[in-house]
XYZ file of C-alpha atoms in Angstrom:
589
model
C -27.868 -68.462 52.682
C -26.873 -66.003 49.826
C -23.077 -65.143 49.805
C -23.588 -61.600 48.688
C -25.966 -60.478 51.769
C -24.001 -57.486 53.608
C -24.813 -58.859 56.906
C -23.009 -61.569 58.664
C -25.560 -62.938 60.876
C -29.076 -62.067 61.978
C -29.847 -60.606 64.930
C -31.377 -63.841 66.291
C -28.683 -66.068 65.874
C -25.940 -65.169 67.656
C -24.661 -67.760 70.704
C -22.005 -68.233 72.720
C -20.043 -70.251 69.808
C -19.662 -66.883 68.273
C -17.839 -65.295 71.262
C -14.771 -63.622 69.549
C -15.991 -63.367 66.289
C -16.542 -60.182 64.540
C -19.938 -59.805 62.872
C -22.062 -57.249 60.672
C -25.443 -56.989 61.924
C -28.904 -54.589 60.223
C -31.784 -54.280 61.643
C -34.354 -51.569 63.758
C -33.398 -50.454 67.223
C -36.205 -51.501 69.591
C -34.912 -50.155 72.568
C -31.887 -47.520 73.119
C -30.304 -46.930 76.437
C -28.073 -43.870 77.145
C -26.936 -45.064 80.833
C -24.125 -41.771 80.616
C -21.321 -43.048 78.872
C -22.936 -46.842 77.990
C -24.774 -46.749 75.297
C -27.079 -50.131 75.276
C -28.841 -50.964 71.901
C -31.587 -53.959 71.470
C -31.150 -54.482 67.670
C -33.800 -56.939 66.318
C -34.686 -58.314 62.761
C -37.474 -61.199 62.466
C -34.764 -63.717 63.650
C -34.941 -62.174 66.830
C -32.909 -59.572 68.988
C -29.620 -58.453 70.147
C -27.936 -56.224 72.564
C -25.731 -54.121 70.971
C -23.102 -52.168 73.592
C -21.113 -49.105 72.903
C -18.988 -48.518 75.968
C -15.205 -47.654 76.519
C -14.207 -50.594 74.499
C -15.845 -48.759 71.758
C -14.196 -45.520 69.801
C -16.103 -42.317 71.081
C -17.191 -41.518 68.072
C -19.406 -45.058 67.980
C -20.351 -43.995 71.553
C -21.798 -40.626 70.145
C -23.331 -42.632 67.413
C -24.862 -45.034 69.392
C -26.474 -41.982 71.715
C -28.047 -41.023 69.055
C -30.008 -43.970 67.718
C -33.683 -43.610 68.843
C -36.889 -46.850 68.758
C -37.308 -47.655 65.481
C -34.275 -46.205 63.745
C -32.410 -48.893 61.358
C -29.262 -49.507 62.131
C -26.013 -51.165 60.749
C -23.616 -52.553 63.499
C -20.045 -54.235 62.945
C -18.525 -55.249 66.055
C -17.153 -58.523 68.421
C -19.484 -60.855 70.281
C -18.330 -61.035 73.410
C -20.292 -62.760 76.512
C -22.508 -60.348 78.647
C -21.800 -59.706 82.052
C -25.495 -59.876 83.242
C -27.050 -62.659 80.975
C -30.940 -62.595 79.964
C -32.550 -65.833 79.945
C -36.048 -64.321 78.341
C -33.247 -63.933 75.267
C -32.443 -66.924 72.893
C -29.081 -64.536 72.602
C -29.491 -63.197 76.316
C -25.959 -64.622 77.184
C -24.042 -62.110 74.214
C -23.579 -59.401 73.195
C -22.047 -57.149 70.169
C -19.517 -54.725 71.857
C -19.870 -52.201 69.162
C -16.831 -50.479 66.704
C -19.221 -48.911 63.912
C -23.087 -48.026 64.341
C -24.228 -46.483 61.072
C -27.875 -45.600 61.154
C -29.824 -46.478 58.048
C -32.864 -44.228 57.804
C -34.470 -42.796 60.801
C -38.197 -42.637 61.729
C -40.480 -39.665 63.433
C -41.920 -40.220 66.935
C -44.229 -43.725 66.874
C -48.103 -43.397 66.476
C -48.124 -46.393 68.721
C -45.558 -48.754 70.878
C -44.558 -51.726 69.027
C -43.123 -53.239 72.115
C -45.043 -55.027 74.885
C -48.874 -54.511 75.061
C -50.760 -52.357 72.270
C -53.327 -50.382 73.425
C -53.796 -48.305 70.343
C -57.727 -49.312 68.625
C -56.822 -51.691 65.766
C -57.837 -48.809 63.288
C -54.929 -47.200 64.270
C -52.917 -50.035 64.127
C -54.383 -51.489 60.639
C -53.455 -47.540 59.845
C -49.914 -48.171 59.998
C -49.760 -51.876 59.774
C -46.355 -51.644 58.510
C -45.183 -50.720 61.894
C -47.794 -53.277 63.190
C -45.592 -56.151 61.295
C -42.651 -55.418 63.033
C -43.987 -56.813 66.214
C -42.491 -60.184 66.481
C -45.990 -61.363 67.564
C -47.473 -60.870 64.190
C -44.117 -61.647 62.616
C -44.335 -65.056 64.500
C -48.021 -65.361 63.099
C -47.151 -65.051 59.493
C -44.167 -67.377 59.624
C -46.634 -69.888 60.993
C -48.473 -69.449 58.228
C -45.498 -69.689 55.534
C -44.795 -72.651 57.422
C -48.262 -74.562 56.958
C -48.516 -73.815 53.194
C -45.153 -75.046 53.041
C -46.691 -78.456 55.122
C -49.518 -78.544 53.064
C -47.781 -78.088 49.086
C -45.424 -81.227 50.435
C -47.866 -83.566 51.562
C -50.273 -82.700 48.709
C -47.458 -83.051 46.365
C -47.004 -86.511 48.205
C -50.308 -87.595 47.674
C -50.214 -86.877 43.865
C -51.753 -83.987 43.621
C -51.160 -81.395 40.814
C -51.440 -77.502 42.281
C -53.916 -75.747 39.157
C -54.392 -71.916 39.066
C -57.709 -71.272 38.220
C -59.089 -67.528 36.793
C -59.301 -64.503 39.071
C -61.653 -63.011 36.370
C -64.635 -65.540 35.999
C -68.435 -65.119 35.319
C -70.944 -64.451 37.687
C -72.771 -67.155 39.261
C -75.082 -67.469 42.056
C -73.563 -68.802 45.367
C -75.242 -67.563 48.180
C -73.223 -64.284 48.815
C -72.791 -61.185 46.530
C -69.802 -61.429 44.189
C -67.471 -58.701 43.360
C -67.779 -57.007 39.983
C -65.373 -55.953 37.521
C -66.652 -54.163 34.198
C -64.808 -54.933 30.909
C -63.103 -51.915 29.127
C -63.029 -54.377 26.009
C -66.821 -55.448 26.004
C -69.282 -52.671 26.975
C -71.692 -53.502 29.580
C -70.497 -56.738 30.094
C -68.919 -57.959 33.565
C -66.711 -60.267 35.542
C -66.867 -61.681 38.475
C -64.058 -62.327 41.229
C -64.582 -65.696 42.297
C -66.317 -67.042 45.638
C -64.369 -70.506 45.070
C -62.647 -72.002 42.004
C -65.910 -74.763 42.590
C -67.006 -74.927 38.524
C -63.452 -74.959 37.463
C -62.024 -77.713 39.846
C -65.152 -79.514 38.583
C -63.823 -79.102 34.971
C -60.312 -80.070 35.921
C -61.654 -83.673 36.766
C -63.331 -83.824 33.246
C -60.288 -82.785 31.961
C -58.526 -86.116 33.823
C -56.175 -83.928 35.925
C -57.542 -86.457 38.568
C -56.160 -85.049 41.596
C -56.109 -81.074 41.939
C -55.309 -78.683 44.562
C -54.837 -74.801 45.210
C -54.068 -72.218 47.871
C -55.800 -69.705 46.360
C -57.753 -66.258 46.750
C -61.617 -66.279 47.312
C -63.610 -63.069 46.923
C -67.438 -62.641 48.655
C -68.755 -59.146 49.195
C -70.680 -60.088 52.568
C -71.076 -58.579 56.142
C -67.552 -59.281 58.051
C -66.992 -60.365 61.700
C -63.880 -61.332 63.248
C -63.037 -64.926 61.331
C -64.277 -63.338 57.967
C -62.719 -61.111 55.121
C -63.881 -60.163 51.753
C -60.731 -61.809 50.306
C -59.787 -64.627 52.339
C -57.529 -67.751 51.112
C -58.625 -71.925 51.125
C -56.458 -74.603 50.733
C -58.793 -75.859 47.498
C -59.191 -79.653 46.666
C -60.849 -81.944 44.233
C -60.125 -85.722 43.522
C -61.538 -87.954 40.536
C -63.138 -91.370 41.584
C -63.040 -90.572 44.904
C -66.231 -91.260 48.049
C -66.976 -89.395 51.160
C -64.301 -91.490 52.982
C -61.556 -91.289 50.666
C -61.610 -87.462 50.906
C -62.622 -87.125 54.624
C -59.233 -89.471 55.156
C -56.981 -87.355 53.016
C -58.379 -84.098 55.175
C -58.094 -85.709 58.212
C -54.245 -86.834 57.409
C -53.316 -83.278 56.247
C -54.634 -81.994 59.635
C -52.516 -84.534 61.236
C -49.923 -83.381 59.422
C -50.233 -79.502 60.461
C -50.683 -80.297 63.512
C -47.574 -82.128 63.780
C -45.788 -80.225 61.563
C -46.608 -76.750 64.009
C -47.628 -77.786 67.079
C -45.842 -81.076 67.505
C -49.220 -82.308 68.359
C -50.898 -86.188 67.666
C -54.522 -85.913 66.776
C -56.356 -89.050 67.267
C -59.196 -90.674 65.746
C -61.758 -87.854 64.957
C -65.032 -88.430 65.422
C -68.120 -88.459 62.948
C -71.171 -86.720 63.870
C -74.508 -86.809 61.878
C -76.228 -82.849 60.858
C -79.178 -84.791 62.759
C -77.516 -85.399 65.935
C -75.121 -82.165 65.863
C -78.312 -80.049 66.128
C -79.685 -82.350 68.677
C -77.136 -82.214 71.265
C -75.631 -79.043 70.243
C -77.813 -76.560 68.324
C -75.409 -76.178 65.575
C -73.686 -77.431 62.473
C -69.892 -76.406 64.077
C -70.288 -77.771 67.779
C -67.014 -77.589 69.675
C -67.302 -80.904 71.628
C -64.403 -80.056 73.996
C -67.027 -79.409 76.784
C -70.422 -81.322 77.754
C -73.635 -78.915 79.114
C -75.154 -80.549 75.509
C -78.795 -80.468 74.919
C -81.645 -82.253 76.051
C -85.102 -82.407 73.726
C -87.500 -81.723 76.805
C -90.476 -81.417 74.464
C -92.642 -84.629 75.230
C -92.180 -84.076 79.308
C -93.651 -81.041 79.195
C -96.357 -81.580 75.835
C -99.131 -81.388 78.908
C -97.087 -78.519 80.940
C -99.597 -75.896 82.661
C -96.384 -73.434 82.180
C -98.470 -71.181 79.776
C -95.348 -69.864 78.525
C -93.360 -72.884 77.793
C -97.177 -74.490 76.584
C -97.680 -71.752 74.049
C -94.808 -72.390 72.316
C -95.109 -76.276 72.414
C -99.182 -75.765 70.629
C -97.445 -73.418 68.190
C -95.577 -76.374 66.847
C -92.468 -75.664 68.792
C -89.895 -77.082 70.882
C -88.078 -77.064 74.197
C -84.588 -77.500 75.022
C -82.377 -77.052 77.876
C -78.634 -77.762 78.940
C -77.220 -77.509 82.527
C -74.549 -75.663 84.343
C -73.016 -77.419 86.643
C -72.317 -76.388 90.115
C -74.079 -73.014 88.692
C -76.897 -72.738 90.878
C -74.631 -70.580 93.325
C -71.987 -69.584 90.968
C -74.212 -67.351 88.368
C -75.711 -64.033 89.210
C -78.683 -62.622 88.726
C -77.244 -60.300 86.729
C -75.207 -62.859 84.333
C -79.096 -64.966 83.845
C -80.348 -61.225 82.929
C -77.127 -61.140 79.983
C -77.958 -64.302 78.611
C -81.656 -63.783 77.811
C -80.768 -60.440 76.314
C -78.042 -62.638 74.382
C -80.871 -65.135 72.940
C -83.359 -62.507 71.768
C -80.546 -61.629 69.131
C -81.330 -65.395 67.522
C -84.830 -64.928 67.842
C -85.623 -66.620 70.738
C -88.408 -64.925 73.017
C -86.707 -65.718 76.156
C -84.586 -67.626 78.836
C -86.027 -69.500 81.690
C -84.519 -71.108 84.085
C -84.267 -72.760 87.286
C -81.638 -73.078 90.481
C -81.971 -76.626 91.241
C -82.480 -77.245 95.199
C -85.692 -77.482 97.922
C -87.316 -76.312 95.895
C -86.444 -74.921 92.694
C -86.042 -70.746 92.018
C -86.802 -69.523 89.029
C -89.301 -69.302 86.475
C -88.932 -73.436 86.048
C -90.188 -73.696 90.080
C -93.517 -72.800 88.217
C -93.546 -75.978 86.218
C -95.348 -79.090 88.389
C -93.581 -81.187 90.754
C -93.404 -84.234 88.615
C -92.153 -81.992 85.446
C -89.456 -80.839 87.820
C -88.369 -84.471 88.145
C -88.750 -85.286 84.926
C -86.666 -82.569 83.589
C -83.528 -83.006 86.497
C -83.936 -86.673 85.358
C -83.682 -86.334 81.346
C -80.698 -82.895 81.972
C -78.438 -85.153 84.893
C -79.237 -81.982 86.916
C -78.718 -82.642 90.662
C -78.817 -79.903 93.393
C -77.048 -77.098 93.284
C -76.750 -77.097 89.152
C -78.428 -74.598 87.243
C -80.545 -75.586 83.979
C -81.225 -73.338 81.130
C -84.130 -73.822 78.829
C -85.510 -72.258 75.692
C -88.797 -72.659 74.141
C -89.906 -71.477 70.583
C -89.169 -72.637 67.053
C -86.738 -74.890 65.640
C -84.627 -72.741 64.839
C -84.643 -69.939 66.688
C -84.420 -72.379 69.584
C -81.408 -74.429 68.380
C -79.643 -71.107 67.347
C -79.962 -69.433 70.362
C -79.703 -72.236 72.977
C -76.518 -73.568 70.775
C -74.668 -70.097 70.783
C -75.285 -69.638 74.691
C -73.888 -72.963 75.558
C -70.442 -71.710 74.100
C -70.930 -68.022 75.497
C -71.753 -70.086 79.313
C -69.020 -71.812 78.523
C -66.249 -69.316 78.053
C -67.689 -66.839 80.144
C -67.610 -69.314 83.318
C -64.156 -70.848 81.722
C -65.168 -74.510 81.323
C -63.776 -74.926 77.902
C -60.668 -76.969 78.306
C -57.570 -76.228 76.619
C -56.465 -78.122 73.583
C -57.915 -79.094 69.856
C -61.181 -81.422 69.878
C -61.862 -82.201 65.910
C -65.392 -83.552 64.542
C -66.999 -84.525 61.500
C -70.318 -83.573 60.745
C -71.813 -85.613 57.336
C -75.351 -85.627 56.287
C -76.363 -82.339 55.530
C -80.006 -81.992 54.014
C -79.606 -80.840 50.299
C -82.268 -77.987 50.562
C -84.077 -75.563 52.643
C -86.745 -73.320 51.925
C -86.279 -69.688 52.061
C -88.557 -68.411 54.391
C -89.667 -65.421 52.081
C -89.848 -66.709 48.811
C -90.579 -70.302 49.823
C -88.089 -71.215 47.112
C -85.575 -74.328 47.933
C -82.059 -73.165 48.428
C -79.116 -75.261 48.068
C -77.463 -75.872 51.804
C -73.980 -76.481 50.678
C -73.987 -75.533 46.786
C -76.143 -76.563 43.833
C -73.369 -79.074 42.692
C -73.367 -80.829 45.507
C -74.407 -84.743 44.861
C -77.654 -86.367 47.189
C -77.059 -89.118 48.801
C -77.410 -91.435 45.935
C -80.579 -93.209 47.764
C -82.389 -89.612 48.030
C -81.861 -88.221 44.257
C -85.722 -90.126 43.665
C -87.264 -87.408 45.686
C -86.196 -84.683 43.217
C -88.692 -82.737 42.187
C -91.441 -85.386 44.950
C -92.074 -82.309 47.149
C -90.045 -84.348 49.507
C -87.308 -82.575 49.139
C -86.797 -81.373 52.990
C -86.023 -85.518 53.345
C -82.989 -85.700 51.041
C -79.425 -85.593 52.777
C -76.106 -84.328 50.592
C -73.040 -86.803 50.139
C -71.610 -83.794 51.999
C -68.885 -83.243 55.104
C -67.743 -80.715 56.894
C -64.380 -80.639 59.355
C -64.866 -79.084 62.648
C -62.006 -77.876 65.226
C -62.763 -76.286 68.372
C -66.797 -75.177 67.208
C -64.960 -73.514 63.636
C -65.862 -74.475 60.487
C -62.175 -74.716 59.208
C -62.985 -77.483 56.035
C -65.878 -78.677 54.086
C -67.019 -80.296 50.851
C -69.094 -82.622 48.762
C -69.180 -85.395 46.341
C -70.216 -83.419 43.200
C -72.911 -84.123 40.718
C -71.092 -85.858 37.649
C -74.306 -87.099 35.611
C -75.181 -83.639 33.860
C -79.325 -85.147 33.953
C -79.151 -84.890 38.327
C -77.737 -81.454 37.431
C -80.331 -80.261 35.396
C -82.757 -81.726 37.535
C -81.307 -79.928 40.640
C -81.272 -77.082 39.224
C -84.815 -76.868 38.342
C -85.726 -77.945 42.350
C -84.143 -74.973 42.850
C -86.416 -72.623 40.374
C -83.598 -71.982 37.797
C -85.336 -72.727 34.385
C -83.096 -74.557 31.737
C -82.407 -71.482 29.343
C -81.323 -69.887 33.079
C -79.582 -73.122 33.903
C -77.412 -73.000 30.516
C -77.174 -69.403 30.808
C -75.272 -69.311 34.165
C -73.839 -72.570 34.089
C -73.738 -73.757 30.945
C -70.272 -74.491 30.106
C -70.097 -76.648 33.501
C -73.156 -78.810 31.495
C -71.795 -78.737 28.578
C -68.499 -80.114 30.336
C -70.528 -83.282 32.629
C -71.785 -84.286 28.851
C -68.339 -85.374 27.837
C -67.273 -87.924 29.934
C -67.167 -86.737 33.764
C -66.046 -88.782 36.100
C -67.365 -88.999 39.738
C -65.474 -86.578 42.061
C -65.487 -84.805 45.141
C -63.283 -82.695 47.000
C -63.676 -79.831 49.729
C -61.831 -76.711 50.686
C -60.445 -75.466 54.230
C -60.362 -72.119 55.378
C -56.498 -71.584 55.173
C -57.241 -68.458 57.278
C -58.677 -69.830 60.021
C -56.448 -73.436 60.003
C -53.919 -70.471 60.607
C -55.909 -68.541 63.533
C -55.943 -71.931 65.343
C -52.306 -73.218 64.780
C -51.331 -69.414 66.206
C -53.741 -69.595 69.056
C -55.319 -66.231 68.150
C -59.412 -65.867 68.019
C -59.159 -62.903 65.196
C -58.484 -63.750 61.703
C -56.661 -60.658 61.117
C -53.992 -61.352 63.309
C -52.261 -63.920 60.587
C -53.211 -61.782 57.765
C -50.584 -59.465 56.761
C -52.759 -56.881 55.181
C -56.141 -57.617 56.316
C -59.257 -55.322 55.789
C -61.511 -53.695 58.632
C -65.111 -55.015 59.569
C -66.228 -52.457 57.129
C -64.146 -54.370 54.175
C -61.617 -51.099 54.105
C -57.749 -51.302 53.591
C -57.262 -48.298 55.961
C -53.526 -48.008 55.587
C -53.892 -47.987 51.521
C -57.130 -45.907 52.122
C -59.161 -48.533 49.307
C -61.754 -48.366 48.278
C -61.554 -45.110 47.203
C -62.606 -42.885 44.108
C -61.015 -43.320 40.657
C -60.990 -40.896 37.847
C -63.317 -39.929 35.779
C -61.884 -40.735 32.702
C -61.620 -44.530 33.889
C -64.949 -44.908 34.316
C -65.817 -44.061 31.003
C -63.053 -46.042 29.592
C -65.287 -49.137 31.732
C -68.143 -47.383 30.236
C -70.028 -47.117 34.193
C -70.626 -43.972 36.085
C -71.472 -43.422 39.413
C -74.667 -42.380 40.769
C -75.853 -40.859 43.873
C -76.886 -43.347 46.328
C -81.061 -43.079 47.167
C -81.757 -42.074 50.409
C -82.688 -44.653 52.620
C-alpha cells in the first residue's frame, strides 16, 4: 500500500487485532444515528463498513460534529478501535468499533434522489441518471471488482499460454458485418469516413500474417443495433487469434480459460464440457445457445402425424412444415388455463401461428384430444409423456417453429422454476456457412465471411449447394448464453475471393472493402483461428446478475443513451462544418 495515503486503514479492514490502536479513517456516512447524546456513524469505503461512535468518551465538540453528519456526507474520522458492546455478525468488522476524537466532514451532499442502501426501487433511468451515486452501492461495487478480477485472471493465463496482448485501431474502415457500424467523418479528408469497429476480426487476421502467432485483446467493440438487456452499443470481448492452430486446439484453450475463471471467482471445477452439433442443437432444443441444465427437449413429431386428420396440425405438415413438441412434467394439473393462454400469445412473437396442446389423462383435454387415438399413443410414446404431464406442440415452418418452441421451453422453464441452479457449459460446432436472406435471396455469411468451410465442403462453392456446407466454426455456451465463439479463418486468399463472390460481392467490391486483408493472405498467411467471448456477459454470469448493465460501470439505456452525461446530444455548428456534414431534418415516417 502507498506510504503517503492520509488514511490508516479502510473502513473494511478493521478486526479485533486492532483493538487499541488509533486509526485515520475517510469515507461516506451511510447511516447516522443521533440516539440523544450517542452519536452512531456507519462509515463505509469499497472495503466495506464501520461503526464509528461519538459518545462521552468523545470531546463534545466531536459529539456535535458527529450530530451533524447526514447519509452520504464524506467524512474523515481519527479515533481508537475499541471492541463493541453489541457485536454485528452481518459485519466482517461487526465486533469493533472507532470510538471517535475528530470527525471532520469532507464535502456534504443535498437530500438523495434515491436510497443507496437496501432495496432500490427508483426506475433504472433514474438510477443510470445519477449512476455515480448508483456505484456507491457495494452491490455494484462488488460487480465491478469481479470484473477487475477476471481480466486480471484472464491477462495471466493468456500471458501463460504465450500470448502477446495487440491493440488494434479504434478508427478503422467500414466493412460489412451484419450490424450497422458507427461513423466518424474526417476533418482532414472531406467526405471521407471511419468506422468504429464491430471486432478487431481483419486486423487479428493480419497479426497472424505478420507471425505474431499468438494474439489476444480485451478490447472495445462498437455495433449500432437494437439493445436488450445482455446487449450495448459498446460492449468489451476478451479477443483471440492463434497461428497453426484447429478447431480443438482453440476450443481447449477456451475451455481452460473458463476453467480458470471459474476457479479463479467462484472457486468452482467445471468438468468435461460437452460438444453438441448446430444439427442436433436445433433438434432437441430449437436453438443455437440451448441451456442444457434442464430436459423438456424436443421431439420431431412430423412423420406420426404426416396422415393426421388434425386439419390444423395437417395444413402445416402439406405446406412443407414441421411439428414439434416438448413436455411438462407433472403439468397437466399444475398449469392454468390462463398460463397455456400466455404462452401462445408468447409464440406468435416468433412467428408461430399457435400453441396446441394436450393434458395427458382418460382421455386427453385439449386441442391434441382431437388428434386420433393411435396418434395420441404415438405422440405420449415418442415425448415420454405419461398421465398427468402436459405436452406442448407447435406446427409451422422451420423456423418459426424451432424459434418459438425453443424460446418457450426456457420461458416454461423459469416460469414453473425447473431450471436448476449452477453452470451447465456446451459446445455447439458445425454451423452451416450460409443462409439465404429471405428478401433478397442473397447468401449471407452465418458467422462472418472469413470464416473457413469445413475443408471437405469448400467444393460446393459457387455448386448451388451451398445450404450443405458446414463452417470450421464453434461457439461456447453457458447457461443458454452465447458468452464465446469463433472460427478457423480462411488463409488461402483464392477460398476468399471465392467466398466472397457466393456472397454477391463482385471482385472490384471485394478489393474495395477488403482489399488490404487480400492483399495480406497473398504474402504468406498461415492457417489460424481464434474466437472472442463476450467479456460482458462472462461477467453477468460470474456475478449472478441476468442484466448486462449491472457490471458495467457506465452503461447506456435500451435506447443506446448515456443519461447521466446526457450523449448523444447536439454539437456546434461550427464542428460540423469543420467535419464538413450537416444535419438534416429527419423525413416523416
Amino acid at each position: 500500500m502507498l506510504k503517503s495515503v492520509r488514511r490508516s486503514h479502510t473502513c473494511g479492514e478493521l478486526r479485533p487485532e486492532h483493538v487499541g490502536q488509533r486509526v485515520l479513517l475517510q469515507g461516506w456516512a451511510h447511516n447516522a444515528r443521533d440516539m440523544g447524546g450517542v452519536v452512531f456513524v456507519n462509515l463505509r469505503d469499497r472495503h466495506g463498513l464501520v461503526q464509528i461512535v461519538a459518545d462521552e468518551r468523545s470531546p463534545a465538540e466531536v459529539r456535535a460534529a458527529a450530530a451533524g453528519v447526514h447519509l452520504e456526507y464524506v467524512v474523515e474520522v481519527e479515533g481508537v478501535v475499541q471492541l463493541r458492546a453489541s457485536p454485528n455478525p452481518k459485519l466482517s468488522t461487526g465486533l469493533v468499533e472507532v470510538v471517535a476524537d475528530r470527525v471532520v466532514v469532507l464535502s456534504r451532499t443535498p437530500p438523495l434522489p434515491f436510497s443507496i442502501e437496501g432495496h432500490v426501487s427508483a426506475n433504472e433511468d433514474l438510477r443510470l441518471q445519477y449512476r455515480y451515486l448508483e456505484l456507491r452501492r457495494p452491490e455494484l461495487q462488488k460487480n465491478l471488482i469481479t470484473r477487475h478480477r477476471a481480466a486480471m485472471v484472464v491477462r495471466n493465463f493468456m500471458d501463460g499460454e504465450g500470448f502477446l496482448e495487440v491493440e488494434t485501431p479504434v478508427l478503422t474502415k467500414a466493412t460489412p458485418e451484419g450490424a450497422r457500424d458507427y461513423l466518424v467523418p474526417s476533418r482532414v479528408h472531406a467526405g471521407q469516413w471511419y468506422a468504429l469497429p464491430q471486432s478487431p476480426q481483419i486486423f487479428k487476421q493480419i497479426l497472424m500474417v505478420a507471425g505474431m502467432d499468438r494474439y489476444f485483446q480485451i478490447v472495445k467493440c462498437f455495433r449500432d443495433e437494437d439493445l436488450r438487456a445482455d446487449r450495448q452499443p459498446e460492449f468489451t470481448q476478451i479477443d483471440v487469434e492463434m497461428s497453426f492452430a484447429t478447431r480443438e486446439v482453440v476450443m481447449e484453450l477456451a475451455t481452460g480459460l473458463v476453467r480458470i475463471l471459474w476457479r479463479s471467482i467462484l472457486g468452482l471445477e467445471i468438468g468435461e464440457v460437452p460438444v453438441l452439433s448446430y444439427v442436433d442443437s436445433m433438434r432437441r432444443f430449437g436453438v443455437d445457445a440451448p441451456d442444457v441444465r434442464f430436459g423438456m427437449e424436443h421431439t420431431d413429431v412430423s412423420a406420426l402425424l404426416a396422415a393426421t386428420e388434425f386439419g390444423v396440425v395437417r395444413s402445416q405438415l402439406d405446406a412443407g412444415g414441421i411439428a414439434k413438441a416438448f413436455v411438462v412434467k407433472g403439468g397437466g394439473a399444475a398449469v392454468s388455463r390462463k398460463q397455456l393462454d400466455a404462452w401462445t400469445v408468447f409464440v406468435r412473437t416468433y412467428r408461430l401461428g399457435g400453441l396446441l396442446y394436450a393434458k395427458v389423462g382418460e382421455p386427453w383435454t385439449g386441442p391434441l384430444s382431437k388428434l386420433a387415438p393411435g396418434e395420441q399413443a404415438a405422440v405420449a410414446a415418442a415425448c415420454g409423456a405419461e398421465e398427468g404431464d402436459l405436452i406442448l406442440l407447435g406446427a409451422g415452418t422451420v423456423n418459426a417453429v424451432n424459434a418459438g418452441m425453443g424460446k418457450l421451453r426456457v420461458a416454461v422453464a423459469r416460469e414453473l422454476s425447473l431450471i436448476p441452479p449452477g453452470f451447465a457449459f456446451t459446445w455447439v460446432v458445425d454451423f452451416p456457412c450460409f443462409e439465404k436472406d429471405e428478401e433478397s435471396g442473397r447468401w449471407m455469411a452465418v458467422h462472418h465471411p472469413f470464416t473457413s468451410p469445413r475443408p471437405e465442403a469448400i467444393g460446393l462453392l459457387g455448386t448451388g449447394r451451398e445450404a450443405e456446407m458446414y463452417a470450421d466454426a464453434y461457439d461456447l455456451v453457458c447457461n443458454g448464453s452465447e458468452i464465446g465463439g469463433g472460427s478457423i479463418r480462411i488463409h488461402d486468399p483464392e477460398v476468399q475471393s471465392r467466398v466472397f463472390t457466393n456472397l454477391g460481392l463482385s471482385l472490384e467490391d471485394a478489393e474495395q472493402k477488403f482489399g488490404f486483408l487480400l492483399d495480406a493472405l497473398r504474402h504468406g498467411a498461415p492457417p489460424h483461428g481464434g474466437l472472442a467471448f463476450g467479456f460482458d456477459r462472462v461477467v453477468m454470469l460470474l456475478c449472478g446478475t441476468e442484466n448486462i448493465r449491472e457490471v458495467i460501470a457506465f452503461p447506456k439505456t435500451t435506447s443506446a443513451q448515456d443519461l447521466m452525461s446526457g450523449a448523444p446530444s447536439g454539437v456546434d455548428p461550427g464542428q460540423l462544418r469543420e467535419l464538413h456534414v450537416r444535419n438534416v431534418e429527419r423525413e416523416p415516417s
